[in-house]
Amino acid sequence: MPETAPDPTVTDATWQLPRTPRSAPHARQLLRAQLTDWQIDGEVAETAELLLTELVTNSLQHACTPPGLGIGLRLATYDGLLRVEVADADDHRPAPRQAAAGDEGGRGLTLVQALAERWGYCPRLGATGKATWAELSLTR
């Protein structure tokens, strides 16, 4: 079987983080460093950081996963897009909800839906759970 060459227009970076409150600021730090390396800045970088924060926070707060299992982060660029992805071991489908005026939370996925070109989730490859992702145009 012939070997398929990797697509040179796709770049990605992945990390595994523990499920602790300190993982959200660490994820932002990793994202900022990677985007700087890829020379992505301005509004795209700021929006990507907000999207990542919301996805990581949702995973930390809502994913019912066994102790010891962490979360996966993936950043990728392809076809003029930046993809921000957070994976966890929870199979529940993420869905935006309508937060009441006095609620302190509950707006994360609504914010993701408003800011991303598109977003969604998919099963994790070779593992239990899902990956929730959001994509931004690199030409904003």
mmCIF file of C-alpha atoms in Angstrom:
data_model
loop_
_atom_site.group_PDB
_atom_site.id
_atom_site.type_symbol
_atom_site.label_atom_id
_atom_site.label_comp_id
_atom_site.label_asym_id
_atom_site.label_seq_id
_atom_site.Cartn_x
_atom_site.Cartn_y
_atom_site.Cartn_z
ATOM 1 C CA MET A 1 0.000 0.000 0.000
ATOM 2 C CA PRO A 2 1.489 3.399 -0.929
ATOM 3 C CA GLU A 3 2.329 5.728 1.912
ATOM 4 C CA THR A 4 0.373 8.994 2.056
ATOM 5 C CA ALA A 5 2.453 12.098 2.569
ATOM 6 C CA PRO A 6 1.254 14.489 5.257
ATOM 7 C CA ASP A 7 -0.497 17.627 4.052
ATOM 8 C CA PRO A 8 2.101 20.428 4.365
ATOM 9 C CA THR A 9 -0.667 23.023 4.731
ATOM 10 C CA VAL A 10 -1.855 21.465 8.016
ATOM 11 C CA THR A 11 -0.056 22.312 11.216
ATOM 12 C CA ASP A 12 -1.133 21.130 14.616
ATOM 13 C CA ALA A 13 -0.069 20.969 18.226
ATOM 14 C CA THR A 14 -1.456 18.798 21.023
ATOM 15 C CA TRP A 15 -1.158 18.650 24.795
ATOM 16 C CA GLN A 16 -2.604 16.617 27.658
ATOM 17 C CA LEU A 17 -3.561 18.448 30.850
ATOM 18 C CA PRO A 18 -4.908 17.208 34.182
ATOM 19 C CA ARG A 19 -8.507 18.000 35.147
ATOM 20 C CA THR A 20 -7.671 20.726 37.662
ATOM 21 C CA PRO A 21 -8.655 24.398 37.865
ATOM 22 C CA ARG A 22 -5.040 25.329 37.025
ATOM 23 C CA SER A 23 -5.412 23.717 33.597
ATOM 24 C CA ALA A 24 -7.457 26.615 32.180
ATOM 25 C CA PRO A 25 -4.726 29.250 32.630
ATOM 26 C CA HIS A 26 -2.095 26.724 31.529
ATOM 27 C CA ALA A 27 -4.113 26.010 28.354
ATOM 28 C CA ARG A 28 -4.260 29.745 27.586
ATOM 29 C CA GLN A 29 -0.495 30.014 28.074
ATOM 30 C CA LEU A 30 0.097 27.098 25.680
ATOM 31 C CA LEU A 31 -2.267 28.611 23.106
ATOM 32 C CA ARG A 32 -0.613 32.052 23.238
ATOM 33 C CA ALA A 33 2.855 30.534 22.808
ATOM 34 C CA GLN A 34 1.742 28.348 19.885
ATOM 35 C CA LEU A 35 -0.088 31.153 18.107
ATOM 36 C CA THR A 36 2.969 33.373 18.496
ATOM 37 C CA ASP A 37 5.082 30.606 16.942
ATOM 38 C CA TRP A 38 2.598 30.355 14.062
ATOM 39 C CA GLN A 39 2.524 34.172 13.761
ATOM 40 C CA ILE A 40 -1.201 34.378 14.480
ATOM 41 C CA ASP A 41 -2.134 37.468 16.444
ATOM 42 C CA GLY A 42 -4.704 40.239 16.773
ATOM 43 C CA GLU A 43 -8.419 39.520 16.809
ATOM 44 C CA VAL A 44 -7.994 35.887 15.746
ATOM 45 C CA ALA A 45 -5.631 35.167 18.651
ATOM 46 C CA GLU A 46 -7.848 36.978 21.154
ATOM 47 C CA THR A 47 -10.974 35.169 19.977
ATOM 48 C CA ALA A 48 -9.153 31.813 19.944
ATOM 49 C CA GLU A 49 -8.110 32.372 23.561
ATOM 50 C CA LEU A 50 -11.700 33.129 24.565
ATOM 51 C CA LEU A 51 -12.985 30.051 22.721
ATOM 52 C CA LEU A 52 -10.347 27.825 24.310
ATOM 53 C CA THR A 53 -11.166 29.192 27.752
ATOM 54 C CA GLU A 54 -14.865 28.406 27.302
ATOM 55 C CA LEU A 55 -14.219 24.891 25.975
ATOM 56 C CA VAL A 56 -11.726 24.035 28.723
ATOM 57 C CA THR A 57 -14.009 25.463 31.423
ATOM 58 C CA ASN A 58 -16.946 23.405 30.105
ATOM 59 C CA SER A 59 -14.822 20.283 30.153
ATOM 60 C CA LEU A 60 -13.590 20.950 33.693
ATOM 61 C CA GLN A 61 -17.042 21.802 35.049
ATOM 62 C CA HIS A 62 -19.358 19.435 33.203
ATOM 63 C CA ALA A 63 -17.478 16.375 31.969
ATOM 64 C CA CYS A 64 -18.205 13.433 34.231
ATOM 65 C CA THR A 65 -14.968 11.509 33.899
ATOM 66 C CA PRO A 66 -13.207 9.038 36.181
ATOM 67 C CA PRO A 67 -10.459 10.431 38.432
ATOM 68 C CA GLY A 68 -7.042 10.552 36.826
ATOM 69 C CA LEU A 69 -8.256 11.170 33.278
ATOM 70 C CA GLY A 70 -7.223 14.518 31.872
ATOM 71 C CA ILE A 71 -8.268 16.688 28.979
ATOM 72 C CA GLY A 72 -6.654 16.933 25.581
ATOM 73 C CA LEU A 73 -5.972 20.173 23.749
ATOM 74 C CA ARG A 74 -5.385 20.477 20.023
ATOM 75 C CA LEU A 75 -4.724 23.497 17.866
ATOM 76 C CA ALA A 76 -4.586 23.134 14.109
ATOM 77 C CA THR A 77 -4.462 25.325 11.044
ATOM 78 C CA TYR A 78 -5.762 24.182 7.662
ATOM 79 C CA ASP A 79 -7.679 25.613 4.724
ATOM 80 C CA GLY A 80 -7.419 29.158 6.116
ATOM 81 C CA LEU A 81 -8.893 28.135 9.482
ATOM 82 C CA LEU A 82 -7.679 27.849 13.045
ATOM 83 C CA ARG A 83 -9.251 24.951 14.961
ATOM 84 C CA VAL A 84 -9.330 24.982 18.765
ATOM 85 C CA GLU A 85 -10.274 21.578 20.218
ATOM 86 C CA VAL A 86 -10.732 20.229 23.745
ATOM 87 C CA ALA A 87 -11.227 16.497 24.364
ATOM 88 C CA ASP A 88 -12.440 14.756 27.497
ATOM 89 C CA ALA A 89 -13.632 11.286 28.494
ATOM 90 C CA ASP A 90 -17.302 12.287 28.801
ATOM 91 C CA ASP A 91 -19.716 11.062 26.107
ATOM 92 C CA HIS A 92 -22.446 13.661 26.723
ATOM 93 C CA ARG A 93 -23.238 15.920 23.798
ATOM 94 C CA PRO A 94 -22.383 19.582 24.452
ATOM 95 C CA ALA A 95 -25.309 21.922 23.759
ATOM 96 C CA PRO A 96 -25.839 25.645 24.302
ATOM 97 C CA ARG A 97 -28.466 26.485 26.875
ATOM 98 C CA GLN A 98 -30.495 29.548 27.660
ATOM 99 C CA ALA A 99 -29.104 31.095 30.848
ATOM 100 C CA ALA A 100 -31.409 33.154 33.035
ATOM 101 C CA ALA A 101 -30.544 36.820 33.544
ATOM 102 C CA GLY A 102 -29.259 36.214 37.088
ATOM 103 C CA ASP A 103 -27.201 33.101 36.268
ATOM 104 C CA GLU A 104 -23.456 33.445 36.760
ATOM 105 C CA GLY A 105 -22.704 30.769 34.159
ATOM 106 C CA GLY A 106 -24.346 28.857 31.364
ATOM 107 C CA ARG A 107 -23.388 31.097 28.452
ATOM 108 C CA GLY A 108 -20.147 29.421 27.357
ATOM 109 C CA LEU A 109 -21.372 27.450 24.353
ATOM 110 C CA THR A 110 -23.680 30.287 23.328
ATOM 111 C CA LEU A 111 -20.587 32.486 23.226
ATOM 112 C CA VAL A 112 -18.673 29.831 21.272
ATOM 113 C CA GLN A 113 -21.570 29.580 18.820
ATOM 114 C CA ALA A 114 -21.591 33.371 18.339
ATOM 115 C CA LEU A 115 -17.822 33.815 17.868
ATOM 116 C CA ALA A 116 -16.774 30.744 15.879
ATOM 117 C CA GLU A 117 -17.150 30.319 12.125
ATOM 118 C CA ARG A 118 -18.497 26.908 13.085
ATOM 119 C CA TRP A 119 -18.256 24.585 16.057
ATOM 120 C CA GLY A 120 -19.264 21.073 17.004
ATOM 121 C CA TYR A 121 -18.153 17.877 18.618
ATOM 122 C CA CYS A 122 -17.069 14.427 17.533
ATOM 123 C CA PRO A 123 -16.158 11.137 19.208
ATOM 124 C CA ARG A 124 -12.550 10.846 20.363
ATOM 125 C CA LEU A 125 -10.476 8.658 18.082
ATOM 126 C CA GLY A 126 -9.383 5.518 19.902
ATOM 127 C CA ALA A 127 -10.690 6.655 23.286
ATOM 128 C CA THR A 128 -13.824 7.167 25.321
ATOM 129 C CA GLY A 129 -15.450 10.577 25.179
ATOM 130 C CA LYS A 130 -15.656 13.448 22.770
ATOM 131 C CA ALA A 131 -13.748 16.369 21.350
ATOM 132 C CA THR A 132 -15.498 19.737 21.223
ATOM 133 C CA TRP A 133 -14.072 22.148 18.665
ATOM 134 C CA ALA A 134 -14.460 25.643 17.277
ATOM 135 C CA GLU A 135 -13.010 27.104 14.097
ATOM 136 C CA LEU A 136 -11.999 30.647 13.220
ATOM 137 C CA SER A 137 -11.070 32.133 9.876
ATOM 138 C CA LEU A 138 -7.430 33.179 9.768
ATOM 139 C CA THR A 139 -8.364 36.086 7.491
ATOM 140 C CA ARG A 140 -10.590 37.943 9.981
#
